[in-house]
Coordinates of C-alpha atoms and ligand atoms in Angstrom, one line a residue:
M1 CA 42.9 35.0 -41.0
Q2 CA 40.6 32.8 -39.0
K3 CA 37.8 34.8 -37.4
V4 CA 38.0 35.4 -33.7
L5 CA 34.7 33.6 -33.2
D6 CA 36.0 30.5 -35.1
Q7 CA 39.3 30.6 -33.1
I8 CA 37.7 30.7 -29.7
S9 CA 34.9 28.2 -30.8
E10 CA 37.6 25.7 -31.7
K11 CA 39.3 26.2 -28.3
M12 CA 36.0 25.9 -26.6
A13 CA 35.3 22.7 -28.4
R14 CA 38.7 21.3 -27.2
A15 CA 37.8 22.4 -23.7
F16 CA 34.5 20.5 -23.9
A17 CA 36.4 17.4 -25.1
A18 CA 39.0 17.8 -22.4
A19 CA 36.3 17.9 -19.8
G20 CA 34.8 14.7 -21.2
Y21 CA 32.0 16.2 -23.3
D22 CA 31.1 16.2 -26.9
P23 CA 33.1 19.0 -28.6
S24 CA 30.2 19.9 -30.9
Y25 CA 28.7 21.8 -27.9
G26 CA 31.6 24.2 -27.9
K27 CA 30.1 26.9 -30.1
V28 CA 30.8 30.5 -29.1
T29 CA 28.7 33.5 -30.0
V30 CA 29.0 37.2 -29.7
S31 CA 27.5 38.1 -26.3
N32 CA 23.9 39.4 -26.3
R33 CA 24.7 41.0 -22.9
P34 CA 27.7 43.2 -23.7
D35 CA 27.4 44.7 -20.2
L36 CA 28.4 41.3 -18.8
C37 CA 30.8 39.8 -21.3
E38 CA 32.1 40.0 -24.9
Y39 CA 31.5 36.4 -26.0
Q40 CA 29.5 33.6 -24.6
C41 CA 29.0 29.8 -25.0
N42 CA 25.6 28.3 -24.2
G43 CA 26.7 24.7 -25.1
A44 CA 26.5 23.4 -21.5
L45 CA 22.7 24.0 -21.5
A46 CA 22.3 21.7 -24.5
A47 CA 24.9 19.2 -23.3
A48 CA 23.1 18.9 -19.9
K49 CA 20.2 17.1 -21.7
Q50 CA 22.5 14.5 -23.1
Y51 CA 24.6 14.0 -20.0
H52 CA 21.7 14.2 -17.5
C53 CA 23.3 16.6 -15.2
A54 CA 23.1 20.3 -14.2
P55 CA 24.3 22.6 -17.0
I56 CA 26.3 24.7 -14.5
Q57 CA 28.3 21.6 -13.6
I58 CA 29.3 21.2 -17.2
A59 CA 30.0 24.9 -17.7
R60 CA 32.3 25.0 -14.6
A61 CA 34.2 21.9 -15.8
V62 CA 34.6 23.3 -19.3
A63 CA 35.7 26.7 -18.0
E64 CA 38.4 25.0 -16.0
Q65 CA 39.9 23.7 -19.2
L66 CA 40.1 27.0 -21.1
D67 CA 43.5 28.6 -21.6
Q68 CA 43.4 31.5 -19.1
G69 CA 45.9 33.4 -21.2
D70 CA 43.2 34.0 -23.8
Y71 CA 40.8 35.6 -21.4
D72 CA 40.6 38.4 -18.9
M73 CA 37.4 36.7 -17.6
V74 CA 36.0 33.2 -17.9
E75 CA 32.8 32.8 -15.9
A76 CA 30.5 29.9 -15.5
V77 CA 27.2 31.5 -14.5
M78 CA 23.7 30.1 -13.8
P79 CA 22.0 28.3 -15.3
G80 CA 25.0 27.2 -17.4
F81 CA 26.4 30.0 -19.5
I82 CA 30.1 30.5 -20.0
N83 CA 30.8 34.2 -20.2
L84 CA 34.0 35.4 -21.7
K85 CA 36.1 38.5 -22.0
L86 CA 39.1 38.3 -24.2
S87 CA 42.5 39.1 -22.8
G88 CA 44.7 42.0 -23.9
A89 CA 47.3 39.6 -25.1
F90 CA 44.9 37.7 -27.3
L91 CA 43.6 40.9 -28.8
Q92 CA 47.0 42.4 -29.3
Q93 CA 48.2 39.4 -31.2
Y94 CA 45.1 39.2 -33.3
V95 CA 44.9 42.9 -34.2
E96 CA 48.6 43.1 -34.9
A97 CA 48.1 40.3 -37.4
M98 CA 45.3 42.3 -39.0
R99 CA 47.6 45.3 -39.2
T100 CA 50.4 43.4 -41.0
E101 CA 48.5 41.1 -43.3
P102 CA 47.1 42.2 -46.6
D103 CA 43.5 43.5 -46.5
F104 CA 43.6 43.1 -42.7
G105 CA 43.7 39.3 -43.0
T106 CA 40.2 39.1 -44.4
E107 CA 39.3 35.6 -45.7
K108 CA 38.9 35.6 -49.5
S109 CA 35.8 33.5 -49.7
G110 CA 35.3 34.4 -53.3
A111 CA 38.7 33.2 -54.5
G112 CA 38.4 31.3 -57.8
K113 CA 34.8 32.3 -58.2
T114 CA 33.3 34.6 -60.8
V115 CA 30.3 36.9 -60.2
V116 CA 28.4 39.2 -62.6
V117 CA 26.7 42.1 -60.9
D118 CA 24.0 43.5 -63.2
Y119 CA 23.1 47.0 -61.9
G120 CA 22.6 50.6 -63.0
G121 CA 20.1 49.6 -65.6
A122 CA 20.1 53.0 -67.4
N123 CA 17.9 53.4 -70.4
V124 CA 19.4 55.0 -73.4
A125 CA 17.8 58.2 -74.6
K126 CA 16.0 58.7 -71.4
P127 CA 17.7 60.8 -68.7
L128 CA 18.6 59.0 -65.5
H129 CA 15.9 59.7 -63.0
I130 CA 15.9 59.2 -59.3
G131 CA 14.7 55.6 -59.8
H132 CA 18.1 54.9 -61.1
L133 CA 19.9 56.0 -58.0
R134 CA 19.4 53.0 -55.8
P135 CA 20.4 50.3 -58.2
A136 CA 23.5 52.3 -59.0
I137 CA 24.5 52.9 -55.4
I138 CA 23.6 49.5 -54.0
G139 CA 25.0 47.6 -57.0
E140 CA 28.3 49.5 -56.9
A141 CA 28.7 48.7 -53.2
L142 CA 28.0 45.0 -53.7
K143 CA 30.3 44.9 -56.7
R144 CA 33.1 46.3 -54.6
L145 CA 32.4 44.0 -51.8
H146 CA 32.6 40.9 -54.0
R147 CA 35.8 42.1 -55.5
Y148 CA 37.3 42.7 -52.1
L149 CA 36.4 39.2 -50.9
G150 CA 38.2 37.7 -53.8
Y151 CA 35.6 37.2 -56.5
H152 CA 36.5 37.8 -60.1
T153 CA 33.9 40.5 -60.5
I154 CA 32.2 41.8 -63.7
G155 CA 29.9 44.8 -63.2
D156 CA 27.6 45.3 -66.2
V157 CA 25.3 48.3 -66.6
H158 CA 23.0 46.3 -68.8
L159 CA 21.6 49.2 -70.8
G160 CA 18.0 49.4 -71.9
D161 CA 18.9 50.1 -75.5
W162 CA 16.7 47.9 -77.5
G163 CA 13.1 48.3 -76.6
L164 CA 10.1 50.3 -77.8
Q165 CA 11.8 53.6 -76.7
M166 CA 14.0 53.3 -79.7
G167 CA 11.1 52.8 -82.0
L168 CA 9.3 55.8 -80.5
I169 CA 12.3 58.0 -81.1
I170 CA 12.6 56.8 -84.7
A171 CA 8.9 57.3 -85.3
E172 CA 8.9 60.8 -83.8
L173 CA 12.0 61.8 -85.8
H174 CA 10.2 60.5 -88.9
R175 CA 7.3 62.8 -88.1
R176 CA 9.5 65.8 -87.7
Q177 CA 12.1 65.3 -90.4
P178 CA 10.8 62.8 -93.0
E179 CA 13.4 64.1 -95.5
L180 CA 16.3 62.6 -93.5
P181 CA 18.2 59.9 -95.4
Y182 CA 17.7 57.4 -92.6
F183 CA 14.0 57.0 -93.7
D184 CA 14.8 56.6 -97.4
E185 CA 14.9 52.9 -98.1
A186 CA 16.6 53.6 -101.5
F187 CA 19.5 55.4 -99.8
T188 CA 22.7 53.5 -100.1
G189 CA 24.8 55.6 -97.7
P190 CA 27.0 56.5 -96.2
Y191 CA 24.8 58.1 -93.5
P192 CA 25.8 61.5 -92.0
T193 CA 28.3 61.2 -89.1
E194 CA 26.7 64.1 -87.3
P195 CA 23.7 63.0 -85.2
P196 CA 20.4 64.6 -86.3
F197 CA 19.7 65.8 -82.7
T198 CA 21.6 67.2 -79.7
L199 CA 21.3 65.6 -76.2
S200 CA 18.7 68.0 -75.0
E201 CA 16.7 67.5 -78.2
L202 CA 16.9 63.8 -77.7
E203 CA 15.7 64.2 -74.1
E204 CA 12.7 66.1 -75.4
I205 CA 11.9 63.8 -78.3
Y206 CA 11.5 60.7 -76.1
P207 CA 8.9 62.0 -73.6
T208 CA 7.0 63.7 -76.5
A209 CA 6.9 60.5 -78.4
S210 CA 5.9 58.5 -75.4
A211 CA 3.0 60.9 -74.7
R212 CA 1.9 60.8 -78.3
K213 CA 1.8 57.0 -78.3
K214 CA -0.9 57.1 -75.7
E215 CA -3.1 59.4 -77.7
D216 CA -2.4 58.4 -81.3
A217 CA -3.0 54.8 -82.2
D218 CA -1.4 55.2 -85.6
F219 CA 1.7 56.6 -84.1
A220 CA 1.9 53.8 -81.6
R221 CA 1.7 51.3 -84.5
E222 CA 4.4 53.1 -86.4
A223 CA 6.6 53.0 -83.3
H224 CA 6.1 49.3 -82.9
I225 CA 6.9 48.7 -86.6
A226 CA 10.0 50.9 -86.3
T227 CA 11.1 48.9 -83.2
F228 CA 10.6 45.7 -85.1
E229 CA 12.4 46.9 -88.2
L230 CA 15.3 48.2 -86.1
Q231 CA 15.6 44.8 -84.5
K232 CA 15.5 43.1 -87.9
G233 CA 18.4 45.3 -89.0
R234 CA 17.0 48.0 -91.3
P235 CA 20.1 50.1 -92.1
G236 CA 18.7 53.6 -91.7
Y237 CA 17.2 52.7 -88.3
R238 CA 20.4 51.1 -87.2
A239 CA 22.2 54.3 -88.1
I240 CA 19.8 56.4 -86.0
W241 CA 20.2 53.9 -83.2
Q242 CA 24.0 54.5 -83.4
H243 CA 23.5 58.2 -83.1
I244 CA 21.1 57.8 -80.1
M245 CA 23.7 55.5 -78.4
H246 CA 26.5 57.8 -79.0
V247 CA 24.8 61.0 -77.8
S248 CA 23.2 59.3 -74.8
L249 CA 26.2 57.2 -73.6
A250 CA 28.5 60.1 -73.3
D251 CA 26.0 61.6 -70.9
L252 CA 25.5 58.4 -69.0
H253 CA 29.3 58.1 -68.5
R254 CA 29.4 61.6 -67.2
L255 CA 26.7 61.0 -64.6
Y256 CA 27.8 57.6 -63.4
D257 CA 31.3 59.1 -63.0
A258 CA 29.9 61.8 -60.9
L259 CA 28.4 59.2 -58.7
D260 CA 31.7 57.3 -58.5
V261 CA 29.9 54.3 -60.1
H262 CA 32.0 52.4 -62.6
F263 CA 31.0 49.5 -64.8
D264 CA 33.5 47.0 -66.2
V265 CA 31.3 46.4 -69.2
W266 CA 28.7 48.5 -70.9
L267 CA 26.7 45.8 -72.5
G268 CA 23.0 46.1 -73.0
E269 CA 19.9 44.5 -74.4
S270 CA 21.1 45.1 -78.0
D271 CA 24.2 43.0 -77.4
A272 CA 22.0 40.0 -76.5
D273 CA 20.0 40.5 -79.7
P274 CA 22.2 38.4 -82.1
L275 CA 21.9 35.5 -79.7
I276 CA 18.1 35.4 -79.7
P277 CA 17.4 33.5 -83.0
D278 CA 19.5 30.5 -82.1
M279 CA 18.3 30.5 -78.5
L280 CA 14.7 30.5 -79.6
A281 CA 15.2 27.8 -82.2
D282 CA 16.9 25.7 -79.5
L283 CA 14.2 26.3 -77.0
K284 CA 11.5 25.4 -79.5
Q285 CA 13.3 22.3 -80.7
R286 CA 13.7 21.0 -77.2
G287 CA 10.1 21.7 -76.4
F288 CA 10.6 24.4 -73.8
A289 CA 9.1 27.2 -75.9
V290 CA 5.6 26.8 -77.2
E291 CA 3.1 28.8 -79.3
S292 CA 0.3 30.4 -77.4
E293 CA -2.2 32.8 -78.9
G294 CA 0.2 33.8 -81.6
A295 CA 3.0 34.4 -79.1
L296 CA 6.0 32.2 -78.2
V297 CA 6.1 31.4 -74.5
F298 CA 8.1 29.4 -72.0
P299 CA 5.9 28.0 -69.3
V300 CA 7.6 28.1 -65.9
A301 CA 4.9 27.4 -63.4
E302 CA 5.6 24.8 -60.8
P303 CA 3.0 22.6 -59.0
T304 CA 4.3 23.9 -55.7
D305 CA 3.6 27.6 -56.6
R306 CA 1.4 29.3 -54.1
K307 CA 0.7 32.2 -56.5
E308 CA 0.4 32.1 -60.2
V309 CA 3.6 32.4 -62.1
P310 CA 2.6 33.2 -65.7
P311 CA 4.7 31.8 -68.6
C312 CA 7.7 33.8 -69.7
I313 CA 6.8 35.5 -73.0
L314 CA 9.7 35.3 -75.5
V315 CA 8.1 36.6 -78.7
K316 CA 5.0 38.7 -78.7
S317 CA 2.3 38.2 -81.3
D318 CA 3.7 41.2 -83.2
G319 CA 7.0 39.4 -83.6
A320 CA 9.0 41.7 -81.2
A321 CA 11.4 40.3 -78.7
I322 CA 10.9 41.7 -75.3
Y323 CA 12.6 42.3 -71.9
A324 CA 12.5 38.7 -70.8
T325 CA 13.9 37.5 -74.2
T326 CA 16.9 39.8 -74.0
D327 CA 17.5 38.9 -70.4
L328 CA 17.4 35.2 -71.2
A329 CA 19.7 35.7 -74.2
T330 CA 22.0 37.8 -72.0
L331 CA 22.3 34.7 -69.7
V332 CA 23.4 32.7 -72.8
Q333 CA 26.1 35.3 -73.4
R334 CA 27.2 35.4 -69.7
Q335 CA 27.4 31.7 -69.5
R336 CA 29.4 31.5 -72.7
D337 CA 31.8 34.4 -71.9
Y338 CA 32.2 34.1 -68.1
A339 CA 30.6 30.9 -66.8
P340 CA 29.9 32.7 -63.6
D341 CA 29.3 31.1 -60.2
K342 CA 26.8 33.8 -59.3
I343 CA 24.8 36.5 -61.1
L344 CA 23.4 39.3 -59.0
Y345 CA 20.8 41.7 -60.4
V346 CA 20.0 44.9 -58.6
T347 CA 16.7 46.5 -59.7
D348 CA 13.5 47.8 -58.3
K349 CA 11.6 45.1 -56.4
R350 CA 8.7 45.5 -58.7
Q351 CA 10.7 43.5 -61.2
A352 CA 10.6 40.4 -58.9
L353 CA 8.2 38.4 -61.1
H354 CA 10.2 39.1 -64.2
F355 CA 13.4 37.7 -62.7
E356 CA 11.6 34.8 -61.2
Q357 CA 10.3 33.8 -64.7
V358 CA 13.7 34.4 -66.3
F359 CA 15.6 32.5 -63.7
R360 CA 13.3 29.5 -63.9
A361 CA 13.5 29.5 -67.7
A362 CA 17.3 29.7 -67.5
K363 CA 17.6 26.8 -65.1
K364 CA 14.9 24.6 -66.6
S365 CA 16.4 24.9 -70.1
G366 CA 20.0 24.5 -68.8
I367 CA 21.1 27.9 -70.2
I368 CA 22.4 28.3 -66.7
P369 CA 23.7 25.3 -64.8
E370 CA 21.7 24.3 -61.7
A371 CA 24.6 25.1 -59.4
T372 CA 24.9 28.8 -60.4
H373 CA 23.5 31.2 -57.9
L374 CA 21.0 33.6 -59.6
E375 CA 19.9 36.3 -57.3
H376 CA 17.6 39.3 -57.8
L377 CA 18.0 41.9 -55.2
G378 CA 14.8 43.9 -55.5
H379 CA 15.3 47.3 -53.8
G380 CA 12.6 49.5 -52.2
T381 CA 11.7 53.0 -53.3
M382 CA 13.3 56.2 -52.3
N383 CA 10.5 58.5 -51.2
G384 CA 10.5 62.2 -50.4
S385 CA 11.0 63.5 -46.9
D386 CA 7.2 63.4 -46.5
G387 CA 7.2 59.7 -47.2
K388 CA 5.4 60.1 -50.5
P389 CA 6.9 59.3 -53.9
F390 CA 9.6 61.7 -54.9
K391 CA 8.3 64.3 -57.4
T392 CA 9.5 67.5 -58.8
R393 CA 7.5 70.6 -57.9
D394 CA 5.3 70.3 -61.0
G395 CA 4.7 66.6 -60.3
G396 CA 7.1 65.1 -62.7
V397 CA 9.8 62.5 -62.2
M398 CA 12.9 64.1 -60.8
R399 CA 16.1 63.8 -62.8
L400 CA 19.0 62.3 -61.0
E401 CA 21.1 65.2 -62.0
T402 CA 18.7 67.7 -60.4
L403 CA 18.7 65.7 -57.2
L404 CA 22.5 65.7 -57.2
A405 CA 22.7 69.4 -57.9
D406 CA 20.3 70.3 -55.2
M407 CA 22.1 68.2 -52.6
T408 CA 25.5 69.6 -53.8
A409 CA 24.2 73.1 -53.3
F410 CA 23.0 72.3 -49.8
V411 CA 26.3 70.8 -48.8
R412 CA 28.3 73.5 -50.5
A413 CA 26.6 76.1 -48.4
K414 CA 27.6 74.3 -45.3
V415 CA 31.2 73.9 -46.4
V416 CA 31.4 77.6 -47.2
E417 CA 29.6 78.8 -44.1
N418 CA 31.8 76.6 -41.8
R419 CA 34.9 77.8 -43.6
I420 CA 36.0 74.2 -43.8
V421 CA 38.6 74.5 -46.6
E422 CA 40.4 77.1 -48.8
D423 CA 38.2 78.5 -51.6
S424 CA 40.1 76.4 -54.2
E425 CA 39.1 73.2 -52.4
V426 CA 35.5 74.0 -51.8
D427 CA 34.2 72.1 -54.9
A428 CA 36.2 68.9 -54.3
T429 CA 35.4 68.8 -50.6
T430 CA 31.7 69.4 -51.4
A431 CA 31.6 66.6 -53.9
K432 CA 33.0 64.1 -51.4
I433 CA 30.7 65.1 -48.6
T434 CA 27.7 65.1 -50.9
L435 CA 28.4 61.6 -52.2
A436 CA 29.0 60.3 -48.6
A437 CA 25.7 61.9 -47.5
L438 CA 23.8 60.5 -50.5
K439 CA 25.2 57.0 -50.6
Y440 CA 25.3 56.4 -46.9
G441 CA 21.8 57.8 -46.6
D442 CA 20.7 55.1 -49.0
L443 CA 23.0 52.2 -48.0
S444 CA 22.4 52.5 -44.3
N445 CA 18.8 51.3 -45.0
Q446 CA 18.0 47.7 -45.8
P447 CA 18.0 47.5 -49.6
T448 CA 14.6 45.9 -49.8
K449 CA 12.9 48.6 -47.7
D450 CA 11.6 52.0 -48.8
Y451 CA 13.2 55.0 -47.2
N452 CA 12.7 58.8 -47.1
F453 CA 15.2 61.0 -48.7
D454 CA 16.1 63.8 -46.4
V455 CA 19.0 66.2 -47.3
E456 CA 19.3 67.7 -43.9
R457 CA 19.4 64.5 -42.1
F458 CA 21.7 62.8 -44.6
A459 CA 24.2 65.7 -44.7
A460 CA 24.4 66.2 -41.0
F461 CA 28.0 66.0 -39.6
E462 CA 26.7 64.2 -36.5
G463 CA 24.6 61.1 -36.1
N464 CA 24.4 58.0 -38.2
T465 CA 25.5 59.7 -41.5
G466 CA 28.1 59.5 -44.1
P467 CA 29.6 62.9 -43.3
Y468 CA 30.0 61.7 -39.6
L469 CA 32.2 58.9 -40.9
L470 CA 34.2 61.3 -43.0
Y471 CA 34.5 63.6 -40.0
T472 CA 35.9 60.8 -37.9
I473 CA 38.4 59.9 -40.6
V474 CA 39.5 63.5 -41.0
R475 CA 40.0 63.8 -37.3
I476 CA 42.1 60.7 -37.0
K477 CA 44.2 61.9 -40.0
S478 CA 44.9 65.2 -38.3
I479 CA 46.1 63.5 -35.1
L480 CA 48.3 61.2 -37.1
A481 CA 49.7 64.2 -39.1
K482 CA 50.7 65.8 -35.9
Y483 CA 52.4 62.7 -34.7
G484 CA 54.5 62.0 -37.7
A485 CA 55.4 58.6 -39.2
W486 CA 53.2 56.0 -37.6
E487 CA 52.8 53.3 -40.2
S488 CA 55.2 50.8 -38.7
L489 CA 54.2 51.1 -35.1
P490 CA 53.0 47.8 -33.7
I491 CA 49.6 47.2 -32.0
Q492 CA 49.8 46.9 -28.3
A493 CA 47.6 45.3 -25.6
P494 CA 44.7 47.7 -24.8
A495 CA 45.7 50.1 -22.0
N496 CA 42.1 51.1 -21.2
P497 CA 38.6 49.8 -21.9
F498 CA 38.1 52.3 -24.7
A499 CA 41.1 51.0 -26.5
K500 CA 39.7 47.5 -26.0
D501 CA 36.4 48.4 -27.5
V502 CA 38.2 49.8 -30.6
M503 CA 40.1 46.5 -30.9
L504 CA 37.1 44.3 -30.5
A505 CA 35.3 46.4 -33.2
L506 CA 38.3 46.0 -35.5
T507 CA 38.3 42.2 -35.2
K508 CA 34.7 42.2 -36.6
F509 CA 35.6 43.8 -39.9
G510 CA 36.1 40.5 -41.9
P511 CA 33.0 38.8 -40.4
T512 CA 30.9 41.9 -41.2
L513 CA 32.0 41.9 -44.8
E514 CA 31.0 38.3 -45.2
T515 CA 27.6 38.9 -43.6
A516 CA 27.0 41.9 -45.8
L517 CA 27.9 39.9 -48.9
R518 CA 26.0 36.8 -48.0
S519 CA 22.8 38.7 -47.3
S520 CA 23.4 41.4 -50.0
S521 CA 23.1 44.0 -47.3
P522 CA 25.5 46.9 -47.5
N523 CA 23.6 48.3 -44.5
V524 CA 25.4 45.7 -42.3
L525 CA 28.7 47.3 -43.3
C526 CA 27.3 50.8 -42.6
A527 CA 26.2 49.8 -39.1
Y528 CA 29.6 48.3 -38.5
L529 CA 31.5 51.4 -39.6
F530 CA 29.2 53.6 -37.5
D531 CA 30.0 51.5 -34.4
L532 CA 33.7 51.5 -35.2
A533 CA 33.7 55.3 -35.6
G534 CA 31.8 55.6 -32.3
A535 CA 34.3 53.4 -30.5
V536 CA 37.2 55.5 -32.0
N537 CA 35.6 58.8 -31.0
K538 CA 34.9 57.5 -27.5
F539 CA 38.5 56.4 -27.2
Y540 CA 39.7 59.7 -28.5
H541 CA 37.6 61.6 -25.9
E542 CA 38.6 59.5 -23.0
T543 CA 42.3 59.1 -23.7
R544 CA 45.2 61.5 -24.0
I545 CA 46.8 60.4 -27.1
L546 CA 49.4 62.8 -28.3
T547 CA 50.2 64.1 -24.9
E548 CA 50.6 60.7 -23.3
E549 CA 54.0 60.8 -21.7
N550 CA 54.8 57.1 -21.7
K551 CA 56.3 56.5 -25.2
T552 CA 55.1 52.9 -25.5
L553 CA 51.6 53.7 -24.6
R554 CA 51.6 56.7 -26.9
E555 CA 52.9 54.5 -29.8
G556 CA 50.2 51.9 -29.1
Y557 CA 47.5 54.5 -29.2
I558 CA 48.7 55.9 -32.4
S559 CA 49.1 52.5 -34.0
L560 CA 45.5 51.7 -33.0
I561 CA 43.9 54.8 -34.4
G562 CA 46.1 54.3 -37.6
L563 CA 44.6 50.9 -38.1
A564 CA 41.1 52.1 -37.4
L565 CA 41.7 54.8 -40.0
N566 CA 42.7 52.3 -42.6
V567 CA 39.7 50.1 -41.8
L568 CA 37.3 53.0 -41.9
E569 CA 38.7 54.2 -45.2
T570 CA 38.5 50.7 -46.7
G571 CA 35.0 50.4 -45.5
I572 CA 33.8 53.6 -47.0
H573 CA 35.6 52.8 -50.2
L574 CA 33.6 49.6 -50.3
L575 CA 30.4 51.6 -49.9
G576 CA 31.5 53.8 -52.8
F577 CA 32.8 57.1 -51.4
S578 CA 35.9 58.6 -50.0
A579 CA 37.0 61.2 -47.4
P580 CA 38.4 64.6 -48.0
E581 CA 41.6 65.8 -46.3
K582 CA 39.9 68.4 -44.3
M583 CA 36.4 68.9 -43.0
Ligands
LIG1 N1 16.7 49.0 -67.9 C1 15.9 48.4 -66.8 C2 15.0 49.4 -66.1 O1 15.2 50.6 -66.2 C3 16.8 47.7 -65.8 C4 17.7 46.6 -66.3 C5 18.1 45.7 -65.2 N2 18.9 44.5 -65.7 C6 18.4 43.5 -66.4 N3 19.2 42.6 -66.8 N4 17.1 43.4 -66.7 O2 14.1 48.9 -65.5

């Protein structure tokens, strides 16, 4: 459906033309003085320069030409603004169309386009820590947003499953259990099907090995060699790698499920590995990759650079392929398999230079066509409520699971204390409120900014929070349940200013989604939903809905809050959470 702004801008352009002025001045914007009007057109001010006359004169002449049926108020005011308030009839017709069209008539700007969203970024064999929360939450929301707006969308977790951490685990395992067949080069298999470690052992092995690497140079060398041999395909190491993957992935699935984060593909750095040799040969042959101090590098600096952009290192002097190499090879795979129009990476903003280098290399070499939109959304840090980096009590990095458990306990206590639901539903309701609190607390901030994590604030049922949105939804649901079947009731012209505000807010759903997508800012959608919920709550307080005696009015009210409910539920679904039945 055409946006309200576009519709009334078109009509405004025609009014300019009818009054004898250039139609290109007829651009309407949302009012910046909501106390005076809903929309405004400032075109007469600019036109006055061309036509050498007073802007107010033009504004008046244009206002005359507007179809009065569209507006409750058309006012030409000094020095030459045209202030507008939409008519009830206009809004009724528009909002009714939103009610009856699929997806509220949102324009599918992504139709025919493919996007890959690379987010999550979990590292195999290392527990998810709070650093993984933001890419998961933000990426999931942006993935859902793209899908809703018509993109063919592929969400890829892009596992860190190929780096030095694997070599460290292998080296550590070798230290502890050298007798295992994986280390015997004469062993011809088959290797045991049972992994030589449990998940909790694996989670202990990695940090131990990582600490040992810093103190013990020999061990560090062994780990590097093991990484290199794994990448070269040594069978025993590949078998250990399989075990690590198996044990670790099961756990990652469980955690991402708990976060309601779902990937379409679980590819990772290792999947890009087979593409590396051909890619390197090609880049060398075409002169993009050059030897430098024993390493193979891809220079990507541009004369216009204001800060130094070092070359992209493809093969280190020890022969190992690194992060940039697998990312570039992953682009080869994505171009081959999906030929996407856009690839969006969601990671910590400290990786900005890495992506700058990789993107430049990909475009320069033609691995990715010039027209493809490559975007790195570098998110800020989640700090503790004191504004300092989030740490466990003993100063370590907090596991995501611990954070989730703490927050769940906090919310659960509230649910129990307020006797919100039957005992049997406490867990399910708690889980929904917790996710809403956690995700909205994150997403309502600009992704690129840091923010402070604050359980009490995020989980509050009032204020700009996820639970407040859930509460609004639950409240509407309970009114509708009392009313009965409401789904086919048509929208009516607003009977009071509060109904009108709800309708005006509803019309902004589609434009909001577009802005949120274009600027990779789920916070724009959060702010919208908060406003819409506010308008609905205000309407509910000021209007007798169920007890309204006039049947037509009553039906109009019910239909309106029904549509608001559907929009709110769709909105929170796009943010990645959902509402309980009771709260
Ligand atoms: N595993 C990486 C990390 O923990 C994030 C991966 C992001 N995606 C990518 N294609 N590099 O930092």
